[in-house]
Amino acid sequence: MKRVLVTGGAGFIGSYLCERLVEQGNEVICLDNFFTGSKENIIHLMDNHRFELIRHDITLPIYLEIDRIFHFACPASPVHYQYNPVKTVKTNVMGTINMIGMAKRVKARFLQASTSEVYGDPQVHPQPESYWGHVNPIGLRSCYDEGKRVAETLTMDYHRKDKVDVKIIRIFNTYGPRMALNDGRVVSNFIIQALTGQDITIYGEGRQTRSFCYVDDLVEGALRMMEAENFIGPVNLGNPEEFTMLELAETVIRLTGSRSQIRHLPLPADDPTQRCPDIALAREKLDWQPAIRLEEGLGRTIAYFDEVLSTKDVLDDLKRWEYLQSNGVGV
Ligand code: NAD
Ligand code: UDP
């Protein structure tokens, strides 16, 4: 049993991490400012005596006695991280300094949730960890991309200078139930559009590619990485099956039986043209690879959104989401 802190624990991925860590018998502290996370994601854990929730913004210091930190706090959807780009940088820089500073003080092991965005619009394909990336430092995505790159830098500098026990995972596009209705990322957008009979919004021609990892697979990889000895990373965690956005749209339409039509919208600036992880290192060091293929994961995610859309009063959420779409926020 360990005392584990999950920053961003009320978010999409963080909530699954909290769940798994509690199931394993750990004492879990979930820390979140609820910018994109929600209490609904963790409500089922609230009665568990091994689970604790703290509303806190990581840009401010906090001191907790813990053994492990899964550092996941940061908005991940372009719509949300571009909403207040300076705050996104603060979360990644000041927030990460605060969290690693705490790890240093209490001698906790620290895992940084980094991203495939550190590779930018990659010119090497698929992307191995040794690739340094191709990132625009002054574009709309830079607050997130460069923020996460500095967070990796901080992680390594605290390790070299202060001997903090650190790990870095680079997460590729991850999806699944509990993505927010207004998340704005492609999988939830397409599914909600298909289920509600709206046009499927493809940005650009739809030939750009992504590789989609189901959340259970990702969480398994993160847990293995945290407990791996003598391996700092960075390590890519993602599903190496690559799809164009057109292929994704067609698959979602087929699986939902929707009559939605495809509508093309302008391609956002700096939108990476291709992305696919080389996961040889994760296979070798963590004996990890994704088990859930796209259609199976989409099936589970569609069932989730179907349920949410039919049982919950989602009007306000959807209105906000449609407003963001029609005003091209994040587009
Ligand atoms: P998410 O937006 O659902 O979760 C982020 C959580 O962090 C939310 O609960 C939010 O409220 C919280 N948060 C944001 N800023 C905070 C702050 N200043 N203080 C405290 N809490 C704060 O996103 P997610 O998809 O679950 O992503 C989680 C992490 O994984 C992020 O660090 C993201 O960069 C990384 N990641 C995710 C993906 C993906 O495809 N889902 C890909 C690459 C990296
Ligand atoms: N995208 C799209 N329609 C949408 C949302 C996203 O075509 O409604 C595209 C987006 O332009 C990008 C890809 O889907 O090429 C993945 O976008 P997402 O925001 O999910 O994540 P990213 O990998 O870009 O951070």
mmCIF file of C-alpha atoms and ligand atoms in Angstrom:
data_model
loop_
_atom_site.group_PDB
_atom_site.id
_atom_site.type_symbol
_atom_site.label_atom_id
_atom_site.label_comp_id
_atom_site.label_asym_id
_atom_site.label_seq_id
_atom_site.Cartn_x
_atom_site.Cartn_y
_atom_site.Cartn_z
ATOM 1 C CA MET A 1 0.000 0.000 0.000
ATOM 2 C CA LYS A 2 1.320 3.413 -1.000
ATOM 3 C CA ARG A 3 0.133 6.993 -0.627
ATOM 4 C CA VAL A 4 -0.406 8.138 -4.171
ATOM 5 C CA LEU A 5 -1.198 11.617 -5.460
ATOM 6 C CA VAL A 6 -2.946 11.944 -8.824
ATOM 7 C CA THR A 7 -2.921 15.539 -10.077
ATOM 8 C CA GLY A 8 -5.731 16.085 -12.563
ATOM 9 C CA GLY A 9 -7.391 13.074 -10.918
ATOM 10 C CA ALA A 10 -10.924 14.288 -11.692
ATOM 11 C CA GLY A 11 -10.136 14.467 -15.407
ATOM 12 C CA PHE A 12 -10.718 11.859 -18.069
ATOM 13 C CA ILE A 13 -7.543 9.735 -17.717
ATOM 14 C CA GLY A 14 -6.858 10.762 -14.098
ATOM 15 C CA SER A 15 -10.188 9.381 -12.877
ATOM 16 C CA TYR A 16 -9.371 5.907 -14.251
ATOM 17 C CA LEU A 17 -5.954 6.071 -12.639
ATOM 18 C CA CYS A 18 -7.529 6.923 -9.260
ATOM 19 C CA GLU A 19 -9.932 4.010 -9.692
ATOM 20 C CA ARG A 20 -7.207 1.469 -10.496
ATOM 21 C CA LEU A 21 -4.930 2.726 -7.703
ATOM 22 C CA VAL A 22 -7.729 2.468 -5.118
ATOM 23 C CA GLU A 23 -8.564 -1.059 -6.388
ATOM 24 C CA GLN A 24 -4.914 -2.010 -5.893
ATOM 25 C CA GLY A 25 -5.233 -1.061 -2.206
ATOM 26 C CA ASN A 26 -3.377 2.262 -2.278
ATOM 27 C CA GLU A 27 -4.363 5.449 -0.458
ATOM 28 C CA VAL A 28 -5.181 7.907 -3.213
ATOM 29 C CA ILE A 29 -5.323 11.687 -3.089
ATOM 30 C CA CYS A 30 -6.972 13.245 -6.120
ATOM 31 C CA LEU A 31 -5.998 16.881 -6.635
ATOM 32 C CA ASP A 32 -7.878 18.945 -9.187
ATOM 33 C CA ASN A 33 -9.116 22.495 -9.845
ATOM 34 C CA PHE A 34 -12.054 21.206 -11.955
ATOM 35 C CA PHE A 35 -11.140 23.281 -15.005
ATOM 36 C CA THR A 36 -11.912 20.382 -17.333
ATOM 37 C CA GLY A 37 -12.432 17.623 -14.768
ATOM 38 C CA SER A 38 -15.661 16.930 -12.907
ATOM 39 C CA LYS A 39 -16.852 15.405 -9.671
ATOM 40 C CA GLU A 40 -18.992 13.021 -11.695
ATOM 41 C CA ASN A 41 -15.841 11.272 -12.878
ATOM 42 C CA ILE A 42 -14.894 10.330 -9.307
ATOM 43 C CA ILE A 43 -18.237 10.363 -7.485
ATOM 44 C CA HIS A 44 -18.168 6.561 -7.247
ATOM 45 C CA LEU A 45 -14.906 6.755 -5.274
ATOM 46 C CA MET A 46 -16.009 9.389 -2.755
ATOM 47 C CA ASP A 47 -17.287 6.890 -0.169
ATOM 48 C CA ASN A 48 -14.110 4.831 -0.262
ATOM 49 C CA HIS A 49 -11.981 5.417 2.842
ATOM 50 C CA ARG A 50 -8.809 5.078 0.751
ATOM 51 C CA PHE A 51 -9.824 7.963 -1.538
ATOM 52 C CA GLU A 52 -9.517 11.702 -0.806
ATOM 53 C CA LEU A 53 -10.297 14.719 -2.967
ATOM 54 C CA ILE A 54 -8.576 18.111 -2.726
ATOM 55 C CA ARG A 55 -9.726 21.070 -4.792
ATOM 56 C CA HIS A 56 -6.503 22.893 -5.535
ATOM 57 C CA ASP A 57 -4.773 24.651 -8.399
ATOM 58 C CA ILE A 58 -1.266 23.262 -8.947
ATOM 59 C CA THR A 59 0.106 26.669 -9.929
ATOM 60 C CA LEU A 60 0.065 27.249 -6.137
ATOM 61 C CA PRO A 61 2.295 25.183 -3.835
ATOM 62 C CA ILE A 62 0.905 22.449 -1.641
ATOM 63 C CA TYR A 63 2.635 19.987 0.675
ATOM 64 C CA LEU A 64 1.408 16.442 1.097
ATOM 65 C CA GLU A 65 3.059 13.353 2.557
ATOM 66 C CA ILE A 66 3.019 10.939 -0.362
ATOM 67 C CA ASP A 67 5.121 8.179 -1.979
ATOM 68 C CA ARG A 68 4.086 8.560 -5.625
ATOM 69 C CA ILE A 69 2.889 11.416 -7.854
ATOM 70 C CA PHE A 70 1.099 10.800 -11.135
ATOM 71 C CA HIS A 71 1.276 14.324 -12.561
ATOM 72 C CA PHE A 72 -1.641 14.565 -14.999
ATOM 73 C CA ALA A 73 -3.078 18.037 -14.276
ATOM 74 C CA CYS A 74 -3.294 20.019 -17.523
ATOM 75 C CA PRO A 75 -6.095 20.570 -20.024
ATOM 76 C CA ALA A 76 -5.462 18.206 -22.940
ATOM 77 C CA SER A 77 -7.991 19.220 -25.590
ATOM 78 C CA PRO A 78 -6.893 21.994 -27.975
ATOM 79 C CA VAL A 79 -10.194 23.810 -27.329
ATOM 80 C CA HIS A 80 -9.490 23.929 -23.604
ATOM 81 C CA TYR A 81 -5.731 24.478 -23.547
ATOM 82 C CA GLN A 82 -6.115 27.373 -26.012
ATOM 83 C CA TYR A 83 -8.940 28.938 -23.959
ATOM 84 C CA ASN A 84 -6.380 30.553 -21.630
ATOM 85 C CA PRO A 85 -2.954 29.829 -23.135
ATOM 86 C CA VAL A 86 -0.972 31.683 -20.469
ATOM 87 C CA LYS A 87 -2.690 29.620 -17.790
ATOM 88 C CA THR A 88 -1.765 26.487 -19.748
ATOM 89 C CA VAL A 89 1.899 27.529 -19.651
ATOM 90 C CA LYS A 90 1.632 28.332 -15.930
ATOM 91 C CA THR A 91 0.073 24.946 -15.244
ATOM 92 C CA ASN A 92 2.884 23.186 -17.093
ATOM 93 C CA VAL A 93 5.760 25.276 -15.766
ATOM 94 C CA MET A 94 4.809 26.569 -12.290
ATOM 95 C CA GLY A 95 2.533 23.607 -11.665
ATOM 96 C CA THR A 96 5.224 21.101 -12.573
ATOM 97 C CA ILE A 97 7.834 22.939 -10.461
ATOM 98 C CA ASN A 98 5.434 22.813 -7.497
ATOM 99 C CA MET A 99 4.727 19.105 -7.956
ATOM 100 C CA ILE A 100 8.354 18.016 -8.502
ATOM 101 C CA GLY A 101 9.430 20.329 -5.677
ATOM 102 C CA MET A 102 7.059 18.409 -3.427
ATOM 103 C CA ALA A 103 8.418 15.089 -4.766
ATOM 104 C CA LYS A 104 11.930 16.282 -3.891
ATOM 105 C CA ARG A 105 10.910 17.349 -0.389
ATOM 106 C CA VAL A 106 9.071 14.145 0.554
ATOM 107 C CA LYS A 107 11.235 11.825 -1.608
ATOM 108 C CA ALA A 108 8.288 10.672 -3.707
ATOM 109 C CA ARG A 109 8.577 9.071 -7.133
ATOM 110 C CA PHE A 110 7.285 11.467 -9.802
ATOM 111 C CA LEU A 111 5.716 10.499 -13.137
ATOM 112 C CA GLN A 112 5.244 13.247 -15.726
ATOM 113 C CA ALA A 113 2.321 12.790 -18.123
ATOM 114 C CA SER A 114 3.871 14.179 -21.281
ATOM 115 C CA THR A 115 2.468 13.977 -24.763
ATOM 116 C CA SER A 116 3.067 13.088 -28.386
ATOM 117 C CA GLU A 117 2.685 16.855 -28.968
ATOM 118 C CA VAL A 118 6.344 17.219 -27.947
ATOM 119 C CA TYR A 119 7.039 15.836 -31.454
ATOM 120 C CA GLY A 120 4.968 18.684 -32.985
ATOM 121 C CA ASP A 121 4.233 18.114 -36.684
ATOM 122 C CA PRO A 122 6.671 15.199 -36.947
ATOM 123 C CA GLN A 123 9.004 14.689 -39.871
ATOM 124 C CA VAL A 124 9.999 11.247 -38.624
ATOM 125 C CA HIS A 125 7.282 8.617 -38.825
ATOM 126 C CA PRO A 126 6.375 6.687 -36.723
ATOM 127 C CA GLN A 127 7.865 8.641 -33.840
ATOM 128 C CA PRO A 128 10.527 7.001 -31.631
ATOM 129 C CA GLU A 129 11.493 8.573 -28.295
ATOM 130 C CA SER A 130 14.875 9.556 -29.752
ATOM 131 C CA TYR A 131 13.200 12.037 -32.149
ATOM 132 C CA TRP A 132 13.491 15.646 -30.883
ATOM 133 C CA GLY A 133 10.430 16.901 -32.712
ATOM 134 C CA HIS A 134 9.337 19.689 -35.027
ATOM 135 C CA VAL A 135 7.471 22.239 -32.916
ATOM 136 C CA ASN A 136 6.359 25.794 -33.665
ATOM 137 C CA PRO A 137 7.351 27.857 -30.589
ATOM 138 C CA ILE A 138 4.968 30.761 -31.342
ATOM 139 C CA GLY A 139 1.784 29.141 -32.633
ATOM 140 C CA LEU A 140 -1.651 28.433 -31.157
ATOM 141 C CA ARG A 141 -0.589 25.004 -29.909
ATOM 142 C CA SER A 142 2.712 26.217 -28.444
ATOM 143 C CA CYS A 143 1.310 26.913 -24.947
ATOM 144 C CA TYR A 144 0.660 23.190 -24.655
ATOM 145 C CA ASP A 145 3.488 21.753 -26.794
ATOM 146 C CA GLU A 146 6.232 23.962 -25.400
ATOM 147 C CA GLY A 147 4.675 23.837 -21.926
ATOM 148 C CA LYS A 148 4.923 20.053 -21.966
ATOM 149 C CA ARG A 149 8.459 20.206 -23.380
ATOM 150 C CA VAL A 150 9.559 22.474 -20.507
ATOM 151 C CA ALA A 151 7.813 20.122 -18.084
ATOM 152 C CA GLU A 152 9.970 17.287 -19.471
ATOM 153 C CA THR A 153 13.052 19.519 -19.120
ATOM 154 C CA LEU A 154 12.178 20.304 -15.484
ATOM 155 C CA THR A 155 11.631 16.615 -14.789
ATOM 156 C CA MET A 156 15.095 15.731 -16.095
ATOM 157 C CA ASP A 157 16.815 18.711 -14.420
ATOM 158 C CA TYR A 158 15.346 17.873 -11.001
ATOM 159 C CA HIS A 159 16.528 14.328 -11.565
ATOM 160 C CA ARG A 160 20.077 15.301 -12.570
ATOM 161 C CA LYS A 161 20.521 18.057 -9.999
ATOM 162 C CA ASP A 162 18.463 16.876 -7.044
ATOM 163 C CA LYS A 163 18.313 13.115 -7.682
ATOM 164 C CA VAL A 164 14.509 13.130 -7.741
ATOM 165 C CA ASP A 165 13.181 9.710 -8.767
ATOM 166 C CA VAL A 166 11.379 10.574 -12.012
ATOM 167 C CA LYS A 167 9.654 9.026 -15.013
ATOM 168 C CA ILE A 168 8.264 10.427 -18.247
ATOM 169 C CA ILE A 169 5.513 8.928 -20.394
ATOM 170 C CA ARG A 170 4.584 10.425 -23.757
ATOM 171 C CA ILE A 171 0.890 9.775 -24.226
ATOM 172 C CA PHE A 172 -0.568 9.545 -27.742
ATOM 173 C CA ASN A 173 -4.261 10.312 -28.458
ATOM 174 C CA THR A 174 -6.279 8.500 -25.812
ATOM 175 C CA TYR A 175 -10.057 8.152 -25.768
ATOM 176 C CA GLY A 176 -12.879 6.398 -23.945
ATOM 177 C CA PRO A 177 -15.897 6.866 -21.690
ATOM 178 C CA ARG A 178 -15.863 9.924 -19.357
ATOM 179 C CA MET A 179 -14.509 12.292 -21.988
ATOM 180 C CA ALA A 180 -16.459 15.496 -21.361
ATOM 181 C CA LEU A 181 -19.323 16.284 -23.724
ATOM 182 C CA ASN A 182 -17.678 19.603 -24.548
ATOM 183 C CA ASP A 183 -14.167 18.125 -24.702
ATOM 184 C CA GLY A 184 -13.779 19.071 -28.363
ATOM 185 C CA ARG A 185 -11.350 16.288 -29.301
ATOM 186 C CA VAL A 186 -12.057 14.270 -32.369
ATOM 187 C CA VAL A 187 -13.351 10.971 -30.974
ATOM 188 C CA SER A 188 -15.934 12.497 -28.631
ATOM 189 C CA ASN A 189 -16.902 15.113 -31.223
ATOM 190 C CA PHE A 190 -17.579 12.517 -33.934
ATOM 191 C CA ILE A 191 -19.482 10.182 -31.609
ATOM 192 C CA ILE A 192 -21.710 12.934 -30.169
ATOM 193 C CA GLN A 193 -22.342 14.324 -33.651
ATOM 194 C CA ALA A 194 -23.228 10.875 -34.977
ATOM 195 C CA LEU A 195 -25.536 10.082 -32.058
ATOM 196 C CA THR A 196 -27.343 13.431 -32.236
ATOM 197 C CA GLY A 197 -27.645 13.466 -36.030
ATOM 198 C CA GLN A 198 -25.451 16.532 -36.528
ATOM 199 C CA ASP A 199 -22.891 16.874 -39.287
ATOM 200 C CA ILE A 200 -19.552 15.197 -38.583
ATOM 201 C CA THR A 201 -17.020 18.056 -38.576
ATOM 202 C CA ILE A 202 -13.813 17.067 -40.304
ATOM 203 C CA TYR A 203 -11.138 19.751 -40.127
ATOM 204 C CA GLY A 204 -9.354 20.062 -43.457
ATOM 205 C CA GLU A 205 -9.538 17.240 -45.980
ATOM 206 C CA GLY A 206 -9.394 14.613 -43.252
ATOM 207 C CA ARG A 207 -6.218 12.981 -44.537
ATOM 208 C CA GLN A 208 -4.275 13.827 -41.348
ATOM 209 C CA THR A 209 -3.643 10.752 -39.217
ATOM 210 C CA ARG A 210 -3.803 9.900 -35.534
ATOM 211 C CA SER A 211 -3.372 6.685 -33.558
ATOM 212 C CA PHE A 212 -6.016 6.130 -30.892
ATOM 213 C CA CYS A 213 -5.375 4.339 -27.613
ATOM 214 C CA TYR A 214 -8.233 3.120 -25.430
ATOM 215 C CA VAL A 215 -8.006 4.559 -21.914
ATOM 216 C CA ASP A 216 -7.723 1.188 -20.095
ATOM 217 C CA ASP A 217 -4.634 0.327 -22.140
ATOM 218 C CA LEU A 218 -3.065 3.702 -21.437
ATOM 219 C CA VAL A 219 -3.675 3.466 -17.688
ATOM 220 C CA GLU A 220 -2.132 -0.013 -17.602
ATOM 221 C CA GLY A 221 0.977 1.381 -19.312
ATOM 222 C CA ALA A 222 1.200 4.319 -16.882
ATOM 223 C CA LEU A 223 0.898 2.014 -13.854
ATOM 224 C CA ARG A 224 3.609 -0.297 -15.212
ATOM 225 C CA MET A 225 5.885 2.649 -15.893
ATOM 226 C CA MET A 226 5.487 3.999 -12.359
ATOM 227 C CA GLU A 227 6.602 0.713 -10.831
ATOM 228 C CA ALA A 228 9.373 -0.062 -13.356
ATOM 229 C CA GLU A 229 12.814 0.042 -11.750
ATOM 230 C CA ASN A 230 15.849 1.705 -13.352
ATOM 231 C CA PHE A 231 13.883 3.146 -16.252
ATOM 232 C CA ILE A 232 13.236 6.881 -16.494
ATOM 233 C CA GLY A 233 11.991 7.080 -20.072
ATOM 234 C CA PRO A 234 10.702 9.016 -21.868
ATOM 235 C CA VAL A 235 8.570 6.194 -23.177
ATOM 236 C CA ASN A 236 5.810 6.405 -25.783
ATOM 237 C CA LEU A 237 2.423 5.018 -24.727
ATOM 238 C CA GLY A 238 -0.091 4.777 -27.529
ATOM 239 C CA ASN A 239 -1.706 2.491 -30.052
ATOM 240 C CA PRO A 240 0.406 2.051 -33.196
ATOM 241 C CA GLU A 241 -2.626 1.527 -35.465
ATOM 242 C CA GLU A 242 -2.926 4.675 -37.549
ATOM 243 C CA PHE A 243 -6.094 6.119 -39.123
ATOM 244 C CA THR A 244 -7.025 9.181 -41.163
ATOM 245 C CA MET A 245 -9.768 11.392 -39.727
ATOM 246 C CA LEU A 246 -11.918 10.412 -42.721
ATOM 247 C CA GLU A 247 -11.503 6.747 -41.796
ATOM 248 C CA LEU A 248 -12.396 7.551 -38.190
ATOM 249 C CA ALA A 249 -15.530 9.446 -39.270
ATOM 250 C CA GLU A 250 -16.644 6.598 -41.525
ATOM 251 C CA THR A 251 -16.072 4.033 -38.760
ATOM 252 C CA VAL A 252 -18.073 6.078 -36.235
ATOM 253 C CA ILE A 253 -20.924 6.536 -38.726
ATOM 254 C CA ARG A 254 -20.970 2.783 -39.426
ATOM 255 C CA LEU A 255 -20.815 1.733 -35.757
ATOM 256 C CA THR A 256 -23.571 4.155 -34.701
ATOM 257 C CA GLY A 257 -25.748 3.529 -37.771
ATOM 258 C CA SER A 258 -26.001 7.310 -38.013
ATOM 259 C CA ARG A 259 -27.348 9.323 -40.940
ATOM 260 C CA SER A 260 -25.004 12.201 -40.192
ATOM 261 C CA GLN A 261 -23.238 13.765 -43.147
ATOM 262 C CA ILE A 262 -19.601 14.763 -43.270
ATOM 263 C CA ARG A 263 -18.916 18.528 -43.244
ATOM 264 C CA HIS A 264 -15.434 19.917 -43.845
ATOM 265 C CA LEU A 265 -14.282 22.891 -41.725
ATOM 266 C CA PRO A 266 -10.986 24.774 -41.980
ATOM 267 C CA LEU A 267 -7.902 22.958 -40.720
ATOM 268 C CA PRO A 268 -6.594 24.523 -37.477
ATOM 269 C CA ALA A 269 -3.132 26.105 -37.585
ATOM 270 C CA ASP A 270 -0.201 23.751 -36.942
ATOM 271 C CA ASP A 271 -2.468 20.688 -36.898
ATOM 272 C CA PRO A 272 0.001 17.760 -37.159
ATOM 273 C CA THR A 273 -0.361 15.923 -40.479
ATOM 274 C CA GLN A 274 0.597 12.512 -39.113
ATOM 275 C CA ARG A 275 1.090 10.860 -35.757
ATOM 276 C CA CYS A 276 1.872 7.291 -34.797
ATOM 277 C CA PRO A 277 3.909 5.977 -31.867
ATOM 278 C CA ASP A 278 6.865 3.654 -32.165
ATOM 279 C CA ILE A 279 6.223 1.538 -29.049
ATOM 280 C CA ALA A 280 9.247 -0.777 -29.257
ATOM 281 C CA LEU A 281 10.666 0.697 -26.032
ATOM 282 C CA ALA A 282 7.404 0.203 -24.095
ATOM 283 C CA ARG A 283 7.240 -3.383 -25.355
ATOM 284 C CA GLU A 284 10.812 -4.045 -24.266
ATOM 285 C CA LYS A 285 10.933 -2.227 -20.919
ATOM 286 C CA LEU A 286 7.338 -2.557 -19.709
ATOM 287 C CA ASP A 287 6.169 -5.632 -21.600
ATOM 288 C CA TRP A 288 3.274 -3.401 -22.627
ATOM 289 C CA GLN A 289 1.232 -3.017 -25.766
ATOM 290 C CA PRO A 290 -2.401 -2.000 -26.300
ATOM 291 C CA ALA A 291 -4.934 -4.831 -26.223
ATOM 292 C CA ILE A 292 -8.069 -2.986 -27.338
ATOM 293 C CA ARG A 293 -8.505 -2.291 -31.025
ATOM 294 C CA LEU A 294 -10.224 0.816 -32.337
ATOM 295 C CA GLU A 295 -13.631 -0.689 -33.159
ATOM 296 C CA GLU A 296 -13.916 -2.343 -29.752
ATOM 297 C CA GLY A 297 -12.905 0.838 -27.911
ATOM 298 C CA LEU A 298 -15.213 2.955 -30.051
ATOM 299 C CA GLY A 299 -18.060 0.527 -29.320
ATOM 300 C CA ARG A 300 -17.604 1.006 -25.561
ATOM 301 C CA THR A 301 -17.296 4.777 -25.948
ATOM 302 C CA ILE A 302 -20.382 4.998 -28.146
ATOM 303 C CA ALA A 303 -22.366 2.992 -25.560
ATOM 304 C CA TYR A 304 -21.229 5.439 -22.870
ATOM 305 C CA PHE A 305 -22.221 8.566 -24.794
ATOM 306 C CA ASP A 306 -25.501 6.953 -25.831
ATOM 307 C CA GLU A 307 -26.312 6.454 -22.161
ATOM 308 C CA VAL A 308 -25.183 9.942 -21.115
ATOM 309 C CA LEU A 309 -27.118 11.639 -23.887
ATOM 310 C CA SER A 310 -30.290 9.746 -23.083
ATOM 311 C CA THR A 311 -30.301 9.988 -19.286
ATOM 312 C CA LYS A 312 -28.657 13.248 -18.333
ATOM 313 C CA ASP A 313 -29.752 16.837 -18.691
ATOM 314 C CA VAL A 314 -27.025 17.644 -21.171
ATOM 315 C CA LEU A 315 -28.633 20.601 -22.860
ATOM 316 C CA ASP A 316 -26.349 23.227 -21.330
ATOM 317 C CA ASP A 317 -23.210 21.225 -22.049
ATOM 318 C CA LEU A 318 -24.265 20.640 -25.625
ATOM 319 C CA LYS A 319 -25.222 24.271 -26.163
ATOM 320 C CA ARG A 320 -21.771 25.339 -24.969
ATOM 321 C CA TRP A 321 -20.163 22.756 -27.187
ATOM 322 C CA GLU A 322 -22.178 23.823 -30.247
ATOM 323 C CA TYR A 323 -21.280 27.444 -29.483
ATOM 324 C CA LEU A 324 -17.567 26.542 -29.451
ATOM 325 C CA GLN A 325 -17.956 24.639 -32.699
ATOM 326 C CA SER A 326 -19.911 27.285 -34.547
ATOM 327 C CA ASN A 327 -17.539 30.020 -33.403
ATOM 328 C CA GLY A 328 -14.564 28.019 -34.548
ATOM 329 C CA VAL A 329 -12.932 27.960 -31.108
ATOM 330 C CA GLY A 330 -9.994 25.603 -31.429
ATOM 331 C CA VAL A 331 -10.562 25.403 -35.181
HETATM 332 P P1 NAD B 1 -8.561 16.288 -18.961
HETATM 333 O O1 NAD B 1 -8.687 17.702 -19.397
HETATM 334 O O2 NAD B 1 -9.798 15.452 -18.876
HETATM 335 O O3 NAD B 1 -7.852 16.207 -17.526
HETATM 336 C C1 NAD B 1 -6.994 17.192 -17.017
HETATM 337 C C2 NAD B 1 -7.341 17.414 -15.543
HETATM 338 O O4 NAD B 1 -6.425 18.368 -14.999
HETATM 339 C C3 NAD B 1 -8.743 17.990 -15.359
HETATM 340 O O5 NAD B 1 -9.413 17.292 -14.328
HETATM 341 C C4 NAD B 1 -8.496 19.437 -14.971
HETATM 342 O O6 NAD B 1 -9.519 19.999 -14.201
HETATM 343 C C5 NAD B 1 -7.162 19.327 -14.244
HETATM 344 N N1 NAD B 1 -6.384 20.576 -14.232
HETATM 345 C C6 NAD B 1 -6.083 21.380 -15.294
HETATM 346 N N2 NAD B 1 -5.345 22.429 -14.897
HETATM 347 C C7 NAD B 1 -5.185 22.292 -13.545
HETATM 348 C C8 NAD B 1 -4.531 23.069 -12.547
HETATM 349 N N3 NAD B 1 -3.882 24.212 -12.858
HETATM 350 N N4 NAD B 1 -4.559 22.631 -11.258
HETATM 351 C C9 NAD B 1 -5.207 21.495 -10.930
HETATM 352 N N5 NAD B 1 -5.847 20.716 -11.829
HETATM 353 C C10 NAD B 1 -5.834 21.116 -13.129
HETATM 354 O O7 NAD B 1 -7.496 15.628 -19.926
HETATM 355 P P2 NAD B 1 -6.956 14.133 -20.067
HETATM 356 O O8 NAD B 1 -7.202 13.695 -21.450
HETATM 357 O O9 NAD B 1 -7.437 13.291 -18.937
HETATM 358 O O10 NAD B 1 -5.394 14.380 -19.928
HETATM 359 C C11 NAD B 1 -4.726 14.185 -18.695
HETATM 360 C C12 NAD B 1 -3.221 14.378 -18.874
HETATM 361 O O11 NAD B 1 -2.730 13.504 -19.879
HETATM 362 C C13 NAD B 1 -2.827 15.800 -19.309
HETATM 363 O O12 NAD B 1 -1.628 16.183 -18.653
HETATM 364 C C14 NAD B 1 -2.571 15.658 -20.797
HETATM 365 O O13 NAD B 1 -1.643 16.594 -21.258
HETATM 366 C C15 NAD B 1 -2.038 14.235 -20.870
HETATM 367 N N6 NAD B 1 -2.269 13.680 -22.221
HETATM 368 C C16 NAD B 1 -3.517 13.261 -22.589
HETATM 369 C C17 NAD B 1 -3.725 12.790 -23.880
HETATM 370 C C18 NAD B 1 -5.065 12.295 -24.349
HETATM 371 O O14 NAD B 1 -5.191 11.952 -25.531
HETATM 372 N N7 NAD B 1 -6.094 12.192 -23.526
HETATM 373 C C19 NAD B 1 -2.653 12.766 -24.786
HETATM 374 C C20 NAD B 1 -1.414 13.236 -24.381
HETATM 375 C C21 NAD B 1 -1.235 13.674 -23.075
HETATM 376 N N1 UDP B 2 -10.530 17.019 -35.729
HETATM 377 C C1 UDP B 2 -11.548 16.979 -36.664
HETATM 378 N N2 UDP B 2 -12.809 17.266 -36.252
HETATM 379 C C2 UDP B 2 -13.121 17.556 -34.969
HETATM 380 C C3 UDP B 2 -12.076 17.588 -34.012
HETATM 381 C C4 UDP B 2 -10.793 17.316 -34.439
HETATM 382 O O1 UDP B 2 -11.318 16.699 -37.853
HETATM 383 O O2 UDP B 2 -14.299 17.784 -34.668
HETATM 384 C C5 UDP B 2 -9.168 16.674 -36.189
HETATM 385 C C6 UDP B 2 -8.092 17.665 -35.765
HETATM 386 O O3 UDP B 2 -7.967 18.700 -36.728
HETATM 387 C C7 UDP B 2 -6.866 16.774 -35.698
HETATM 388 C C8 UDP B 2 -7.419 15.421 -35.269
HETATM 389 O O4 UDP B 2 -8.813 15.468 -35.542
HETATM 390 O O5 UDP B 2 -6.292 16.647 -36.971
HETATM 391 C C9 UDP B 2 -7.221 15.136 -33.797
HETATM 392 O O6 UDP B 2 -7.671 16.251 -33.077
HETATM 393 P P1 UDP B 2 -7.809 16.262 -31.494
HETATM 394 O O7 UDP B 2 -8.259 17.624 -31.112
HETATM 395 O O8 UDP B 2 -8.612 15.102 -31.052
HETATM 396 O O9 UDP B 2 -6.324 15.991 -30.949
HETATM 397 P P2 UDP B 2 -4.857 16.454 -31.424
HETATM 398 O O10 UDP B 2 -4.192 15.177 -31.780
HETATM 399 O O11 UDP B 2 -4.933 17.369 -32.595
HETATM 400 O O12 UDP B 2 -4.303 17.127 -30.225
#
